[in-house]
GROMACS .gro file of C-alpha atoms in nm:
model
  377
    1MET     CA    1   4.187   1.699   1.384
    2THR     CA    2   4.381   1.402   1.507
    3GLN     CA    3   4.634   1.448   1.782
    4THR     CA    4   4.972   1.546   1.641
    5SER     CA    5   5.277   1.719   1.779
    6GLN     CA    6   5.505   1.980   1.624
    7ARG     CA    7   5.789   1.867   1.850
    8PRO     CA    8   5.935   1.528   1.929
    9LEU     CA    9   5.790   1.376   2.244
   10ARG     CA   10   5.946   1.151   2.504
   11VAL     CA   11   5.730   0.844   2.458
   12LEU     CA   12   5.708   0.531   2.672
   13ALA     CA   13   5.591   0.247   2.447
   14ALA     CA   14   5.413  -0.034   2.632
   15MET     CA   15   5.533  -0.346   2.450
   16SER     CA   16   5.333  -0.659   2.530
   17GLY     CA   17   5.539  -0.883   2.306
   18GLY     CA   18   5.271  -0.885   2.035
   19VAL     CA   19   5.273  -0.752   1.682
   20ASP     CA   20   5.043  -0.452   1.739
   21SER     CA   21   5.246  -0.293   2.020
   22ALA     CA   22   5.571  -0.358   1.832
   23VAL     CA   23   5.447  -0.184   1.515
   24ALA     CA   24   5.305   0.102   1.726
   25ALA     CA   25   5.644   0.155   1.891
   26ALA     CA   26   5.818   0.142   1.554
   27ARG     CA   27   5.580   0.400   1.406
   28ALA     CA   28   5.628   0.633   1.703
   29ALA     CA   29   6.007   0.611   1.664
   30GLU     CA   30   5.981   0.660   1.287
   31ALA     CA   31   5.774   0.975   1.348
   32GLY     CA   32   6.075   1.125   1.525
   33HIS     CA   33   5.974   1.075   1.887
   34ASP     CA   34   6.224   0.975   2.155
   35VAL     CA   35   6.084   0.630   2.231
   36THR     CA   36   6.167   0.392   2.516
   37GLY     CA   37   6.011   0.046   2.524
   38VAL     CA   38   5.882  -0.112   2.842
   39HIS     CA   39   5.735  -0.455   2.908
   40LEU     CA   40   5.513  -0.495   3.212
   41ALA     CA   41   5.590  -0.797   3.428
   42LEU     CA   42   5.244  -0.874   3.562
   43SER     CA   43   5.308  -1.200   3.744
   44ALA     CA   44   5.546  -1.279   4.030
   45ASN     CA   45   5.561  -1.628   3.873
   46PRO     CA   46   5.546  -1.581   3.494
   47GLN     CA   47   5.549  -1.958   3.439
   48SER     CA   48   5.199  -1.968   3.592
   49PHE     CA   49   5.065  -1.751   3.313
   50ARG     CA   50   4.983  -1.869   2.965
   51THR     CA   51   5.271  -2.004   2.759
   52GLY     CA   52   5.313  -2.063   2.389
   53ALA     CA   53   5.282  -1.695   2.294
   54ARG     CA   54   4.913  -1.681   2.378
   55GLY     CA   55   4.903  -1.415   2.646
   56CYS     CA   56   5.071  -1.083   2.719
   57CYS     CA   57   5.233  -1.166   3.051
   58THR     CA   58   5.473  -1.453   2.987
   59ILE     CA   59   5.850  -1.490   2.980
   60GLU     CA   60   5.824  -1.554   2.605
   61ASP     CA   61   5.637  -1.226   2.563
   62SER     CA   62   5.901  -1.024   2.748
   63ARG     CA   63   6.172  -1.176   2.529
   64ASP     CA   64   5.971  -1.104   2.214
   65ALA     CA   65   5.926  -0.744   2.325
   66ARG     CA   66   6.298  -0.705   2.395
   67ARG     CA   67   6.391  -0.842   2.051
   68ALA     CA   68   6.144  -0.602   1.886
   69ALA     CA   69   6.292  -0.306   2.076
   70ASP     CA   70   6.642  -0.410   1.965
   71VAL     CA   71   6.531  -0.417   1.600
   72ILE     CA   72   6.359  -0.078   1.630
   73GLY     CA   73   6.670   0.059   1.800
   74ILE     CA   74   6.513   0.190   2.121
   75PRO     CA   75   6.604   0.140   2.489
   76PHE     CA   76   6.406  -0.133   2.663
   77TYR     CA   77   6.315  -0.209   3.024
   78VAL     CA   78   6.097  -0.453   3.216
   79TRP     CA   79   5.889  -0.300   3.494
   80ASP     CA   80   5.749  -0.514   3.774
   81LEU     CA   81   5.382  -0.430   3.828
   82ALA     CA   82   5.286  -0.779   3.946
   83GLU     CA   83   5.156  -0.674   4.287
   84ARG     CA   84   4.948  -0.389   4.146
   85PHE     CA   85   4.812  -0.620   3.874
   86ARG     CA   86   4.717  -0.886   4.128
   87GLU     CA   87   4.532  -0.636   4.347
   88ASP     CA   88   4.361  -0.428   4.079
   89VAL     CA   89   4.288  -0.688   3.812
   90VAL     CA   90   4.312  -1.048   3.933
   91ASP     CA   91   4.162  -0.996   4.280
   92ASP     CA   92   3.895  -0.770   4.132
   93PHE     CA   93   3.811  -1.039   3.874
   94VAL     CA   94   3.763  -1.301   4.146
   95ALA     CA   95   3.563  -1.068   4.372
   96GLU     CA   96   3.328  -0.972   4.090
   97TYR     CA   97   3.250  -1.333   4.004
   98GLU     CA   98   3.203  -1.412   4.372
   99ALA     CA   99   2.943  -1.135   4.385
  100GLY     CA  100   2.757  -1.277   4.084
  101ARG     CA  101   2.883  -1.021   3.835
  102THR     CA  102   3.069  -1.066   3.505
  103PRO     CA  103   3.385  -0.849   3.493
  104ASN     CA  104   3.602  -0.742   3.200
  105PRO     CA  105   3.965  -0.779   3.314
  106CYS     CA  106   4.112  -0.621   2.998
  107LEU     CA  107   3.914  -0.303   3.057
  108ARG     CA  108   4.021  -0.300   3.422
  109CYS     CA  109   4.385  -0.351   3.318
  110ASN     CA  110   4.370  -0.049   3.087
  111GLU     CA  111   4.215   0.162   3.363
  112LYS     CA  112   4.428   0.056   3.657
  113ILE     CA  113   4.757  -0.059   3.505
  114LYS     CA  114   4.837   0.082   3.161
  115PHE     CA  115   4.681   0.426   3.206
  116ALA     CA  116   4.711   0.469   3.582
  117ALA     CA  117   5.010   0.289   3.732
  118LEU     CA  118   5.216   0.295   3.410
  119LEU     CA  119   5.117   0.646   3.303
  120ASP     CA  120   5.176   0.790   3.651
  121LYS     CA  121   5.523   0.639   3.661
  122ALA     CA  122   5.597   0.756   3.306
  123LEU     CA  123   5.499   1.116   3.384
  124ALA     CA  124   5.703   1.109   3.704
  125LEU     CA  125   6.007   1.006   3.497
  126GLY     CA  126   5.958   1.291   3.251
  127PHE     CA  127   5.786   1.112   2.964
  128ASP     CA  128   5.522   1.303   2.768
  129ALA     CA  129   5.306   1.013   2.656
  130VAL     CA  130   5.238   0.641   2.678
  131CYS     CA  131   5.209   0.461   2.346
  132THR     CA  132   5.016   0.133   2.301
  133GLY     CA  133   4.905  -0.085   2.012
  134HIS     CA  134   4.533  -0.025   2.068
  135TYR     CA  135   4.315   0.054   1.769
  136ALA     CA  136   4.155   0.388   1.865
  137THR     CA  137   4.224   0.756   1.797
  138VAL     CA  138   4.276   1.063   2.012
  139VAL     CA  139   4.138   1.381   1.856
  140LEU     CA  140   4.239   1.733   1.951
  141ALA     CA  141   3.921   1.943   1.964
  142ASP     CA  142   3.903   2.312   1.872
  143ASP     CA  143   3.897   2.410   2.240
  144GLY     CA  144   4.222   2.222   2.306
  145SER     CA  145   4.061   1.928   2.484
  146ARG     CA  146   4.122   1.567   2.384
  147GLU     CA  147   3.854   1.328   2.266
  148LEU     CA  148   3.866   0.951   2.226
  149HIS     CA  149   3.724   0.824   1.897
  150ARG     CA  150   3.679   0.487   1.734
  151ALA     CA  151   3.953   0.353   1.511
  152SER     CA  152   3.926   0.426   1.140
  153ASP     CA  153   3.864   0.056   1.081
  154MET     CA  154   3.560  -0.057   1.282
  155ALA     CA  155   3.662  -0.420   1.240
  156LYS     CA  156   3.966  -0.357   1.461
  157ASP     CA  157   3.824  -0.085   1.686
  158GLN     CA  158   3.920  -0.124   2.055
  159SER     CA  159   3.776   0.198   2.193
  160TYR     CA  160   3.535  -0.002   2.413
  161VAL     CA  161   3.813  -0.118   2.645
  162LEU     CA  162   3.957   0.236   2.653
  163GLY     CA  163   3.630   0.403   2.753
  164VAL     CA  164   3.758   0.427   3.112
  165LEU     CA  165   4.020   0.690   3.021
  166ASP     CA  166   3.961   1.047   3.133
  167GLU     CA  167   4.070   1.362   2.949
  168LYS     CA  168   4.393   1.395   3.148
  169GLN     CA  169   4.494   1.040   3.054
  170LEU     CA  170   4.397   1.098   2.691
  171ALA     CA  171   4.626   1.402   2.684
  172HIS     CA  172   4.917   1.164   2.741
  173ALA     CA  173   4.798   0.870   2.528
  174MET     CA  174   4.928   0.778   2.184
  175PHE     CA  175   4.767   0.514   1.957
  176PRO     CA  176   4.971   0.502   1.632
  177LEU     CA  177   4.755   0.226   1.481
  178GLY     CA  178   4.419   0.396   1.534
  179ASP     CA  179   4.387   0.581   1.205
  180THR     CA  180   4.523   0.295   0.994
  181LEU     CA  181   4.287   0.166   0.727
  182THR     CA  182   4.467  -0.163   0.690
  183THR     CA  183   4.388  -0.524   0.767
  184LYS     CA  184   4.566  -0.720   1.037
  185ASP     CA  185   4.748  -0.906   0.762
  186GLU     CA  186   4.887  -0.574   0.641
  187ILE     CA  187   5.001  -0.487   0.995
  188ARG     CA  188   5.179  -0.823   1.004
  189ALA     CA  189   5.332  -0.751   0.662
  190GLU     CA  190   5.456  -0.415   0.793
  191ALA     CA  191   5.609  -0.588   1.094
  192GLU     CA  192   5.784  -0.831   0.861
  193ARG     CA  193   5.918  -0.546   0.647
  194ARG     CA  194   6.055  -0.387   0.961
  195GLY     CA  195   6.228  -0.711   1.055
  196LEU     CA  196   6.012  -0.772   1.363
  197ALA     CA  197   6.005  -1.141   1.452
  198VAL     CA  198   5.656  -1.107   1.606
  199ALA     CA  199   5.507  -1.057   1.259
  200LYS     CA  200   5.354  -1.406   1.258
  201LYS     CA  201   5.286  -1.435   1.631
  202PRO     CA  202   4.921  -1.532   1.698
  203ASP     CA  203   4.689  -1.287   1.869
  204SER     CA  204   4.577  -1.348   2.225
  205HIS     CA  205   4.204  -1.363   2.292
  206ASP     CA  206   4.202  -1.535   2.629
  207ILE     CA  207   4.242  -1.405   2.984
  208CYS     CA  208   4.617  -1.377   3.024
  209PHE     CA  209   4.630  -1.476   3.391
  210ILE     CA  210   4.435  -1.801   3.352
  211ALA     CA  211   4.708  -2.037   3.235
  212ASP     CA  212   4.495  -2.321   3.096
  213GLY     CA  213   4.192  -2.119   2.986
  214ASP     CA  214   3.970  -2.290   3.247
  215THR     CA  215   3.797  -1.992   3.405
  216GLN     CA  216   3.567  -2.204   3.620
  217GLY     CA  217   3.858  -2.408   3.755
  218PHE     CA  218   4.055  -2.089   3.823
  219LEU     CA  219   3.766  -1.942   4.020
  220ALA     CA  220   3.698  -2.265   4.207
  221GLY     CA  221   4.059  -2.273   4.324
  222ARG     CA  222   4.025  -1.926   4.473
  223LEU     CA  223   3.671  -1.937   4.602
  224GLY     CA  224   3.687  -2.260   4.799
  225GLY     CA  225   3.628  -2.527   4.535
  226PRO     CA  226   3.293  -2.680   4.439
  227ALA     CA  227   2.990  -2.547   4.630
  228GLU     CA  228   2.680  -2.734   4.521
  229GLY     CA  229   2.367  -2.527   4.470
  230ASP     CA  230   2.034  -2.536   4.291
  231ILE     CA  231   1.945  -2.446   3.935
  232LEU     CA  232   1.594  -2.301   3.932
  233ASP     CA  233   1.346  -2.218   3.660
  234GLU     CA  234   1.157  -1.888   3.647
  235SER     CA  235   0.886  -2.023   3.880
  236GLY     CA  236   1.148  -2.114   4.142
  237ALA     CA  237   1.122  -2.490   4.082
  238LYS     CA  238   1.446  -2.686   4.106
  239VAL     CA  239   1.554  -2.825   3.769
  240GLY     CA  240   1.914  -2.923   3.845
  241THR     CA  241   2.224  -2.864   4.052
  242HIS     CA  242   2.558  -2.695   3.997
  243GLU     CA  243   2.902  -2.689   4.162
  244GLY     CA  244   2.935  -2.314   4.209
  245ALA     CA  245   2.729  -2.016   4.093
  246PHE     CA  246   3.053  -1.834   4.006
  247GLY     CA  247   3.095  -2.073   3.713
  248PHE     CA  248   2.805  -1.920   3.520
  249THR     CA  249   2.743  -1.603   3.323
  250ILE     CA  250   2.421  -1.433   3.214
  251GLY     CA  251   2.309  -1.566   2.876
  252GLN     CA  252   2.503  -1.894   2.908
  253ARG     CA  253   2.341  -2.188   2.731
  254LYS     CA  254   2.599  -2.467   2.730
  255GLY     CA  255   2.720  -2.659   3.033
  256LEU     CA  256   2.401  -2.623   3.240
  257ARG     CA  257   2.373  -3.002   3.286
  258ILE     CA  258   1.998  -2.998   3.337
  259GLY     CA  259   1.874  -3.356   3.321
  260HIS     CA  260   1.542  -3.295   3.145
  261PRO     CA  261   1.421  -3.051   2.877
  262ALA     CA  262   1.198  -2.752   2.936
  263PRO     CA  263   0.823  -2.816   2.896
  264ASP     CA  264   0.824  -2.643   2.557
  265GLY     CA  265   1.137  -2.834   2.448
  266LYS     CA  266   1.333  -2.512   2.387
  267PRO     CA  267   1.684  -2.443   2.520
  268ARG     CA  268   1.726  -2.270   2.854
  269TYR     CA  269   1.968  -1.990   2.933
  270VAL     CA  270   2.113  -1.844   3.250
  271LEU     CA  271   1.893  -1.550   3.353
  272ASP     CA  272   2.021  -1.469   3.699
  273ILE     CA  273   2.304  -1.564   3.937
  274SER     CA  274   2.255  -1.534   4.314
  275PRO     CA  275   2.573  -1.583   4.518
  276VAL     CA  276   2.379  -1.514   4.840
  277ASP     CA  277   2.187  -1.844   4.823
  278ASN     CA  278   2.414  -2.001   4.558
  279THR     CA  279   2.136  -2.043   4.302
  280VAL     CA  280   2.128  -2.005   3.927
  281THR     CA  281   1.802  -1.921   3.750
  282VAL     CA  282   1.741  -2.037   3.393
  283GLY     CA  283   1.467  -1.973   3.140
  284PRO     CA  284   1.381  -1.911   2.774
  285VAL     CA  285   1.593  -1.690   2.554
  286GLU     CA  286   1.319  -1.427   2.538
  287ALA     CA  287   1.367  -1.362   2.910
  288LEU     CA  288   1.716  -1.231   2.832
  289ASP     CA  289   1.570  -0.928   2.654
  290VAL     CA  290   1.688  -0.617   2.841
  291THR     CA  291   1.506  -0.289   2.791
  292ALA     CA  292   1.696  -0.070   3.040
  293LEU     CA  293   1.985  -0.071   3.285
  294THR     CA  294   2.150   0.133   3.554
  295ALA     CA  295   2.527   0.170   3.574
  296ILE     CA  296   2.761   0.296   3.844
  297ARG     CA  297   3.116   0.432   3.871
  298PRO     CA  298   3.095   0.635   3.549
  299ARG     CA  299   3.416   0.757   3.390
  300TRP     CA  300   3.396   1.029   3.126
  301CYS     CA  301   3.632   1.088   2.834
  302GLY     CA  302   3.594   1.461   2.885
  303THR     CA  303   3.315   1.664   3.049
  304ALA     CA  304   3.033   1.462   3.202
  305PRO     CA  305   2.707   1.496   3.006
  306THR     CA  306   2.418   1.690   3.160
  307GLY     CA  307   2.052   1.605   3.120
  308PRO     CA  308   1.911   1.323   2.911
  309GLY     CA  309   2.077   1.253   2.578
  310THR     CA  310   2.059   1.019   2.280
  311TYR     CA  311   2.363   0.801   2.214
  312THR     CA  312   2.468   0.465   2.082
  313ALA     CA  313   2.594   0.209   2.333
  314GLN     CA  314   2.833  -0.085   2.312
  315LEU     CA  315   2.799  -0.359   2.572
  316ARG     CA  316   3.089  -0.594   2.500
  317ALA     CA  317   3.433  -0.567   2.346
  318HIS     CA  318   3.336  -0.719   2.012
  319GLY     CA  319   2.969  -0.626   2.014
  320GLY     CA  320   2.774  -0.393   1.791
  321GLU     CA  321   2.611  -0.059   1.867
  322THR     CA  322   2.256  -0.003   1.981
  323GLU     CA  323   2.057   0.321   2.014
  324VAL     CA  324   1.987   0.440   2.368
  325THR     CA  325   1.880   0.735   2.576
  326ALA     CA  326   2.090   0.796   2.886
  327GLU     CA  327   2.092   1.033   3.182
  328LEU     CA  328   2.330   1.078   3.474
  329THR     CA  329   2.159   1.137   3.811
  330ASP     CA  330   2.351   1.154   4.140
  331GLY     CA  331   2.638   0.948   3.999
  332THR     CA  332   2.417   0.673   3.853
  333LEU     CA  333   2.373   0.635   3.479
  334SER     CA  334   2.025   0.530   3.361
  335VAL     CA  335   2.017   0.381   3.011
  336THR     CA  336   1.706   0.289   2.809
  337PHE     CA  337   1.733   0.088   2.487
  338THR     CA  338   1.536   0.175   2.176
  339GLU     CA  339   1.515  -0.198   2.101
  340PRO     CA  340   1.569  -0.479   2.356
  341VAL     CA  341   1.916  -0.634   2.373
  342ARG     CA  342   2.020  -0.974   2.506
  343GLY     CA  343   2.290  -1.120   2.726
  344VAL     CA  344   2.360  -0.808   2.932
  345ALA     CA  345   2.516  -0.892   3.269
  346PRO     CA  346   2.586  -0.685   3.581
  347GLY     CA  347   2.958  -0.619   3.609
  348GLN     CA  348   3.005  -0.560   3.238
  349ALA     CA  349   3.072  -0.213   3.101
  350VAL     CA  350   2.835   0.002   2.899
  351VAL     CA  351   3.023   0.249   2.680
  352LEU     CA  352   2.837   0.546   2.530
  353TYR     CA  353   2.921   0.697   2.192
  354ASP     CA  354   2.824   1.017   2.014
  355GLY     CA  355   2.900   0.922   1.656
  356THR     CA  356   3.257   0.797   1.669
  357ARG     CA  357   3.338   0.987   1.990
  358VAL     CA  358   3.355   0.791   2.313
  359VAL     CA  359   3.148   0.977   2.572
  360GLY     CA  360   3.234   0.752   2.864
  361SER     CA  361   3.196   0.419   3.037
  362ALA     CA  362   3.016   0.285   3.344
  363THR     CA  363   2.977  -0.051   3.517
  364ILE     CA  364   2.636  -0.216   3.479
  365ALA     CA  365   2.465  -0.256   3.819
  366THR     CA  366   2.110  -0.364   3.733
  367THR     CA  367   1.916  -0.465   3.423
  368GLU     CA  368   1.545  -0.454   3.351
  369SER     CA  369   1.320  -0.632   3.104
  370ARG     CA  370   0.950  -0.661   3.038
  371GLU     CA  371   0.940  -0.988   3.231
  372ARG     CA  372   1.197  -0.954   3.507
  373ALA     CA  373   1.448  -0.732   3.685
  374SER     CA  374   1.799  -0.852   3.762
  375ALA     CA  375   2.013  -0.672   4.015
  376ALA     CA  376   2.384  -0.705   4.081
  377ARG     CA  377   2.437  -0.847   4.428
   0.00000   0.00000   0.00000
């Protein structure tokens, strides 16, 4: 059954300033819980973050969150977690790219900020749960343990970025939107009925701490600016140059600036990134086919699985599922795909599912294919 409570809970609602978190807080209050709203100040200089209601860390967002809390009729505070956010999310993002990996800052924010720093502080202050506007569900199993499941509406499901939560964190997590079979337009209509001014506020899809959306420029400013290197083909022959390996991701096609076409005339894609010698390797799309991977730093939404098992896996926030076999050995997760998949990069997360239940998440370290092996460096 889904997680419910026979008694009112003291709930801390994380309010980003967007429509989803506002409606989630309103639903929690309407359900009879004692709700307090909190907006996380994640930048020491909010003006440096995205403006125009496109992020979740701006001055505009904090004001939108406060107005929503006033309408709902709940207390509201702003908590400064800027230093923790810089260390655990922004610095981690830069370090991962510097090492040739492709991080997911939203997943890291959920792990380190919303359900670690925020939850720890909430519990210390006597709150029972943290409420967010994520689309996922917490299920109370027959043995009393909590399980994380996909949202009722797969089109809005966000369980992938919550796959880092352990059972203790799930016991104090509340996702009021997770079992809602409604479209986003209906959520906006509900917000409007409730008098929430964020009803028509656009969603944010970009990295909140990169003000202009220029990820390569952001990284260049923190990793020493342009650093010219070679673009190589699969044979090791030089086919072009670049201004920093950190500006590329596995599977990238556009922006390679290779002056001449491949011998077969087909497009070339980024196959490997080597920060050690500052090279980028490109090749045909078929070379992106991944048949297996290893992943490290696993986090389980409950008891860790034992022995080999059959699951489905999701490899990106808005990606589909693929059938896999997986086994945990000495802290390393080995995953084999039933059918090859493309565009898998070290640094990304692989999240395992058993039906709709989230089994856990791990960070991809190496990938393998029939033609090549790519290791995170």
